[in-house]
Tab-separated table of C-alpha atoms in Angstrom:
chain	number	residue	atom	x	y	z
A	1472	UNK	CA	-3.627	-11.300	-15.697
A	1473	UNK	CA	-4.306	-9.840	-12.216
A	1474	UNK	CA	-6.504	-6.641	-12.754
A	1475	UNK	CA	-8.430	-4.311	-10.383
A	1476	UNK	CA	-10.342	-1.826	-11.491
A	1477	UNK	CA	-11.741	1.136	-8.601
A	1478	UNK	CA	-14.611	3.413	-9.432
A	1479	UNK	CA	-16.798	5.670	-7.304
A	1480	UNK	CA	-14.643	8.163	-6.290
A	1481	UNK	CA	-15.793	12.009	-6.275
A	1482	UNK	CA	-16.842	15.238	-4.767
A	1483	UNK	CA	-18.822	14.757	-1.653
A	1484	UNK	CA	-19.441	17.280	1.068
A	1485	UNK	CA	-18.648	16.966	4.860
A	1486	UNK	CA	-20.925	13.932	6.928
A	1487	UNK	CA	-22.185	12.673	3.346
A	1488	UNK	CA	-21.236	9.173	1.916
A	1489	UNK	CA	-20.110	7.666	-0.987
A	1490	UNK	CA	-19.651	4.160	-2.008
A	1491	UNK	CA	-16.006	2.985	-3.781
A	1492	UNK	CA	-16.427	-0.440	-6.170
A	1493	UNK	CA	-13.453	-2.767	-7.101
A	1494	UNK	CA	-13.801	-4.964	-10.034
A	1495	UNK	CA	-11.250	-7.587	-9.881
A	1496	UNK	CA	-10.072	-10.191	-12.355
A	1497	UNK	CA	-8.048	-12.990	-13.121
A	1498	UNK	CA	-7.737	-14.515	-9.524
A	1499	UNK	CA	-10.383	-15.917	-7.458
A	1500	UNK	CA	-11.937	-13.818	-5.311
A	1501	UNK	CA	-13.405	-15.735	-3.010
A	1502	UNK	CA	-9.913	-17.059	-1.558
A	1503	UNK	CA	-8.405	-13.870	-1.622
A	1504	UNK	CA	-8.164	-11.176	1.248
A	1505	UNK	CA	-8.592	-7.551	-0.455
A	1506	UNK	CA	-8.016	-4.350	1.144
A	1507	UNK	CA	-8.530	-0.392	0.464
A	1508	UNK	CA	-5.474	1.473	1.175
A	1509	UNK	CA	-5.668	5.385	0.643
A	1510	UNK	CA	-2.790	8.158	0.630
A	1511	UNK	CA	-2.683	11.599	1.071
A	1512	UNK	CA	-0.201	13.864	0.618
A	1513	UNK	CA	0.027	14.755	4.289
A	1514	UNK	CA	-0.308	11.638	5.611
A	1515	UNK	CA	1.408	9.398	3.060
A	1516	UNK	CA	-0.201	6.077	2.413
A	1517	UNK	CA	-2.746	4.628	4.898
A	1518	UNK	CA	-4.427	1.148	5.210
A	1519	UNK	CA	-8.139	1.807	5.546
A	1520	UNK	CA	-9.896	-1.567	5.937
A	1521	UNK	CA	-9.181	-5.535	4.314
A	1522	UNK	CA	-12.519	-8.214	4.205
A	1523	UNK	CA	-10.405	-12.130	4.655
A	1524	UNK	CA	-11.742	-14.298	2.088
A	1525	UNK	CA	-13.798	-17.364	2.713
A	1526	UNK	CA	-16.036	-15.175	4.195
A	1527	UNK	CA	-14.348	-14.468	6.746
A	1528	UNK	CA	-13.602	-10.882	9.115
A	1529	UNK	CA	-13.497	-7.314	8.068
A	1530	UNK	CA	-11.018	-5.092	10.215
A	1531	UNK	CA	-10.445	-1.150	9.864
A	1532	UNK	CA	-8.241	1.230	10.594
A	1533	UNK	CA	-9.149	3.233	13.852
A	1534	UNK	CA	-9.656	6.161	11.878
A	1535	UNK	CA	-12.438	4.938	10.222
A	1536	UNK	CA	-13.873	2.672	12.975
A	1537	UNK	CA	-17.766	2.801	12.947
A	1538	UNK	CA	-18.426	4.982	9.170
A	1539	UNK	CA	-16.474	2.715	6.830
A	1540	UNK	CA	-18.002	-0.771	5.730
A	1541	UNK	CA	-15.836	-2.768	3.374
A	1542	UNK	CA	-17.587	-6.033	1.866
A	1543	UNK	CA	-17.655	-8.006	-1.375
A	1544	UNK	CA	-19.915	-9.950	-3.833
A	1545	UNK	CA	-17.490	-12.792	-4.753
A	1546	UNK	CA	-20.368	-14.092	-7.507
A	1547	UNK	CA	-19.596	-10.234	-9.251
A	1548	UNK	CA	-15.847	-10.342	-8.449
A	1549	UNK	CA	-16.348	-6.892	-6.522
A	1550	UNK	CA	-15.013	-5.512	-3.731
A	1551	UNK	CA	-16.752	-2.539	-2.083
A	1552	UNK	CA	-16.108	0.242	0.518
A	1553	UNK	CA	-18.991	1.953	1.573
A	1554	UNK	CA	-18.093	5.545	3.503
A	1555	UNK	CA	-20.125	7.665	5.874
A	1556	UNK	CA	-20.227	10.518	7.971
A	1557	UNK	CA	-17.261	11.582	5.293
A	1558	UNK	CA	-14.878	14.451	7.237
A	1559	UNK	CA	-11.944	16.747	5.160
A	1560	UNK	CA	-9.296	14.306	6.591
A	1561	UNK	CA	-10.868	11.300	4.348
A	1562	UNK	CA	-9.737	13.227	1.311
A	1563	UNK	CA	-7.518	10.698	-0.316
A	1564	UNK	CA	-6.874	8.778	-3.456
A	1565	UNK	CA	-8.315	5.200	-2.549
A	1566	UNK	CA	-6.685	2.106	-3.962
A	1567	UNK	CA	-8.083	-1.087	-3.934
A	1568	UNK	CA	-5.432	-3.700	-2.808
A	1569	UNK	CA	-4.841	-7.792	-3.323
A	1570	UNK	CA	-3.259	-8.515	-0.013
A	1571	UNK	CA	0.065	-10.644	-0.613
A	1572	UNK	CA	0.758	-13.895	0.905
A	1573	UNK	CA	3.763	-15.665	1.585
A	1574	UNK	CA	3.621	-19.271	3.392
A	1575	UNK	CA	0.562	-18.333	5.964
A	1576	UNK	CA	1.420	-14.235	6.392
A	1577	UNK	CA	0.189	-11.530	4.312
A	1578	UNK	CA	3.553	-9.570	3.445
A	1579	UNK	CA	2.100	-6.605	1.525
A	1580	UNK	CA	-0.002	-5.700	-1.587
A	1581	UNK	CA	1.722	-7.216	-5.016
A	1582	UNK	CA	-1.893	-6.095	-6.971
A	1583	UNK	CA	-3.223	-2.761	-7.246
A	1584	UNK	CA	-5.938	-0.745	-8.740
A	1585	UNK	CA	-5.252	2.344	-10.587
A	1586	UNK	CA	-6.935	4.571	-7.294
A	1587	UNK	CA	-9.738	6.693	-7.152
A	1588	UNK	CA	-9.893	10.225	-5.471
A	1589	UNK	CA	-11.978	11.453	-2.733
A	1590	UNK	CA	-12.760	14.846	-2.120
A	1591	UNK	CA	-14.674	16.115	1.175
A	1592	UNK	CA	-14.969	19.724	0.946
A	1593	UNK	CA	-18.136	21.760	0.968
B	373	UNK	CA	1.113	0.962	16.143
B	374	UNK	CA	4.429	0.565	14.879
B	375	UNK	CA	5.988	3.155	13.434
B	376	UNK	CA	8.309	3.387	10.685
B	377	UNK	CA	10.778	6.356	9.866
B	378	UNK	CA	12.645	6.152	6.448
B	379	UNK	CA	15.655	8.112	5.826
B	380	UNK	CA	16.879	10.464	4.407
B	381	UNK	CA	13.891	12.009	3.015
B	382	UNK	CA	15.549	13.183	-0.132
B	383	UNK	CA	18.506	11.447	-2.623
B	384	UNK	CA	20.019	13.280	-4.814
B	385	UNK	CA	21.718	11.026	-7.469
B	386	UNK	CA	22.879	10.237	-11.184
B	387	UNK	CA	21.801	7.008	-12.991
B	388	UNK	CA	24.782	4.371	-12.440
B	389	UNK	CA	25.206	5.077	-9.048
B	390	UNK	CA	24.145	2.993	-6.001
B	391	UNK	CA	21.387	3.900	-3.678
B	392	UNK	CA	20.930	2.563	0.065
B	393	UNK	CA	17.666	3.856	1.659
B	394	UNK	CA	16.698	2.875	5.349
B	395	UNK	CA	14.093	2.050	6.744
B	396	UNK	CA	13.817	1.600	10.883
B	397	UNK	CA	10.735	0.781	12.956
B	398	UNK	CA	10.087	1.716	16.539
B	399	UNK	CA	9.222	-2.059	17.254
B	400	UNK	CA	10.624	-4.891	16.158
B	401	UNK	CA	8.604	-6.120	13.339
B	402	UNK	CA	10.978	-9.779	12.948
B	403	UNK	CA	11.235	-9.555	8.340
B	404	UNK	CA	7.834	-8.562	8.209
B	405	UNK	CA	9.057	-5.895	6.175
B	406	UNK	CA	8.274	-4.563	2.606
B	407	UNK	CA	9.328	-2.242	0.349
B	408	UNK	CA	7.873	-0.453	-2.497
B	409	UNK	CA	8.381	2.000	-5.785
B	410	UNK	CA	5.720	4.699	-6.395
B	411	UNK	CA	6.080	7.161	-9.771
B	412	UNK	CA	3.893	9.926	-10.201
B	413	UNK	CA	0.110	9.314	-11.333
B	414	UNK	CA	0.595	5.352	-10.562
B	415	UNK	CA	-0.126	3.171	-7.948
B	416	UNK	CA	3.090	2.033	-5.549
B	417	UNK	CA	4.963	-1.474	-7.356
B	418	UNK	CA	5.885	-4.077	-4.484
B	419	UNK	CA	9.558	-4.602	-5.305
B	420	UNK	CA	10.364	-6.731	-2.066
B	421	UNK	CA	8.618	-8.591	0.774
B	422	UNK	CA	10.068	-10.969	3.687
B	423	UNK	CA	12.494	-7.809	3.988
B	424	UNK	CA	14.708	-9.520	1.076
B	425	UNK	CA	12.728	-11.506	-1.288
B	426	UNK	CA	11.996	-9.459	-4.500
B	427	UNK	CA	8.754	-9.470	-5.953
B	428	UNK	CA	7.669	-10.988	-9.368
B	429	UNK	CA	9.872	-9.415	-11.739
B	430	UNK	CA	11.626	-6.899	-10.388
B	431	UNK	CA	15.486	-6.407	-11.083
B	432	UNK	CA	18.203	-8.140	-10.090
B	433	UNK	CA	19.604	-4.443	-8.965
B	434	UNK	CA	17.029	-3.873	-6.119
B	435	UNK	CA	17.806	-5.492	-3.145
B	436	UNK	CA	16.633	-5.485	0.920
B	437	UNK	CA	17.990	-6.437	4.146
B	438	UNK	CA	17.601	-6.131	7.771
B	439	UNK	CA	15.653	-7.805	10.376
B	440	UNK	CA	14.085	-6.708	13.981
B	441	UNK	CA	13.905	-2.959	13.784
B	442	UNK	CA	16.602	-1.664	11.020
B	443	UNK	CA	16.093	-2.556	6.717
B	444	UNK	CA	17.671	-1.678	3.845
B	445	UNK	CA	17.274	-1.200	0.472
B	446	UNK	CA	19.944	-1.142	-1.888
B	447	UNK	CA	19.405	-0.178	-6.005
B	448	UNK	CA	22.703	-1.057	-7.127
B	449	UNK	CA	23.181	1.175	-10.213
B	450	UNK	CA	20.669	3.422	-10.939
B	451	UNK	CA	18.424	3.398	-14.228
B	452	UNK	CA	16.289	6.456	-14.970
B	453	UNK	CA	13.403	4.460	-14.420
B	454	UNK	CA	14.542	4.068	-10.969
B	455	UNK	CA	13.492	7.527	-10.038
B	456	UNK	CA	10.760	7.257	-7.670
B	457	UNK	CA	9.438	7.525	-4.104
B	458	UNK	CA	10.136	4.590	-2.062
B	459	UNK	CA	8.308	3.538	0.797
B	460	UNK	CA	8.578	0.579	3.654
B	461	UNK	CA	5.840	-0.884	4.876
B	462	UNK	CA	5.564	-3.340	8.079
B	463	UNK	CA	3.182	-6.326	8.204
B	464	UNK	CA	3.939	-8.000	11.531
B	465	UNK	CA	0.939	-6.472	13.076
B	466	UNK	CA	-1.719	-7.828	10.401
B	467	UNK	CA	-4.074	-6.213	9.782
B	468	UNK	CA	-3.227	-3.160	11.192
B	469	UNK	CA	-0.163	-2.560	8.341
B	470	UNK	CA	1.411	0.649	8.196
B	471	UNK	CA	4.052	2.573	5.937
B	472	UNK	CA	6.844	4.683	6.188
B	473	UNK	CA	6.928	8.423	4.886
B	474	UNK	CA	9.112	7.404	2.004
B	475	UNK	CA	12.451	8.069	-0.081
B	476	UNK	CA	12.301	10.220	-2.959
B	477	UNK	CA	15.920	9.392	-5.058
B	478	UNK	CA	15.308	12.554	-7.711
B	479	UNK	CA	18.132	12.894	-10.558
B	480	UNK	CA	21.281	14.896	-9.332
């Protein structure tokens, strides 16, 4: 059984950081791509950022261009999003995502975790 | 970006009844297109992908079609479970996916 499991989420004031974690199971890892998708309720839901498996690239949404890092430690079966320079607008629940794949094209996210929420208010 | 607008915002209707909820994008996006069910408190359930291909074991009732710019998704007769937000989401610009604002279908 396909499980994800986020953690990390909290209370954090404006231009501080926080680091999300994604425990995954039942699929390897390694092979998989795995985003972070967040929503809000202003802006709806929002992909953030998705590290290609194989080691392969990391790509982000424009928004979060430059303070975001997403990586992973296939050996731990986590996935990670590490977030800085944190502004009111990141405020969010954060999801950790399996990205879908049908033939050679990710179609859309079949797995998710539960979510975690991020608050950036002083 | 592309950018998806999902109408109407609101459905008001009673459990047997059939609901059609569209989904266009300002670009064409081929059948790159998704959709999925969202209940309060839980994370959104893919229910189709390839714009008509439902997802592991979802029912027989929801359906999708459409190609290029305009989708559909039809719920053929409403269970209460079936109330929900709804939302589209395009994938023909990988990795740079985006959603729609969403349906909500709320009991009449």
């Amino acid at each position: 059984e396909v499980q994800l499991l986020e953690s990390g989420g909290g209370l954090v004031q404006p231009g501080g950081s926080l680091r999300l974690s994604c425990a995954v199971s039942g699929f390897t890892l390694s092979t998989s791509a795995m985003s972070w998708v967040r929503q809000t309720p202003g802006k709806g839901l929002e992909w953030v950022s998705v590290t290609m498996g194989g080691g392969g690239s990391t790509y982000y949404a424009d928004s979060v261009e430059g303070r975001f890092t997403i990586s992973r430690d296939n050996s731990q079966n986590m996935v990670y999003l590490q977030m800085t320079s944190l502004r009111a607008e990141d405020t969010a629940i954060y999801y950790c995502a399996k990205d879908t794949i049908s033939g050679v094209v990710v179609v859309g996210y079949e797995y998710w975790g539960q979510g975690t929420r991020v608050t950036v208010s002083s | 970006e592309v950018v998806l607008t999902q109408s109407p915002a609101t459905l008001s209707l009673s459990p047997g009844e059939s609901a059609t909820l569209s989904c266009r994008a300002s670009q064409t996006v081929a059948n790159y297109l998704a959709w999925y069910q969202q209940k309060p408190g839980q994370a959104p359930r893919l229910l189709i992908y390839d714009a008509s291909t439902r997802a592991t074991g979802i029912p027989a009732r929801f359906s999708g079609s459409g190609s290029g710019t305009d989708f559909t998704l039809t719920i053929s007769s409403l269970e209460p479970e079936d109330f929900a937000v709804y939302y589209c989401q395009e994938s023909s610009y990988w990795p740079r996916i985006t959603f729609g604002p969403g349906t909500k279908v709320d009991s009449k």
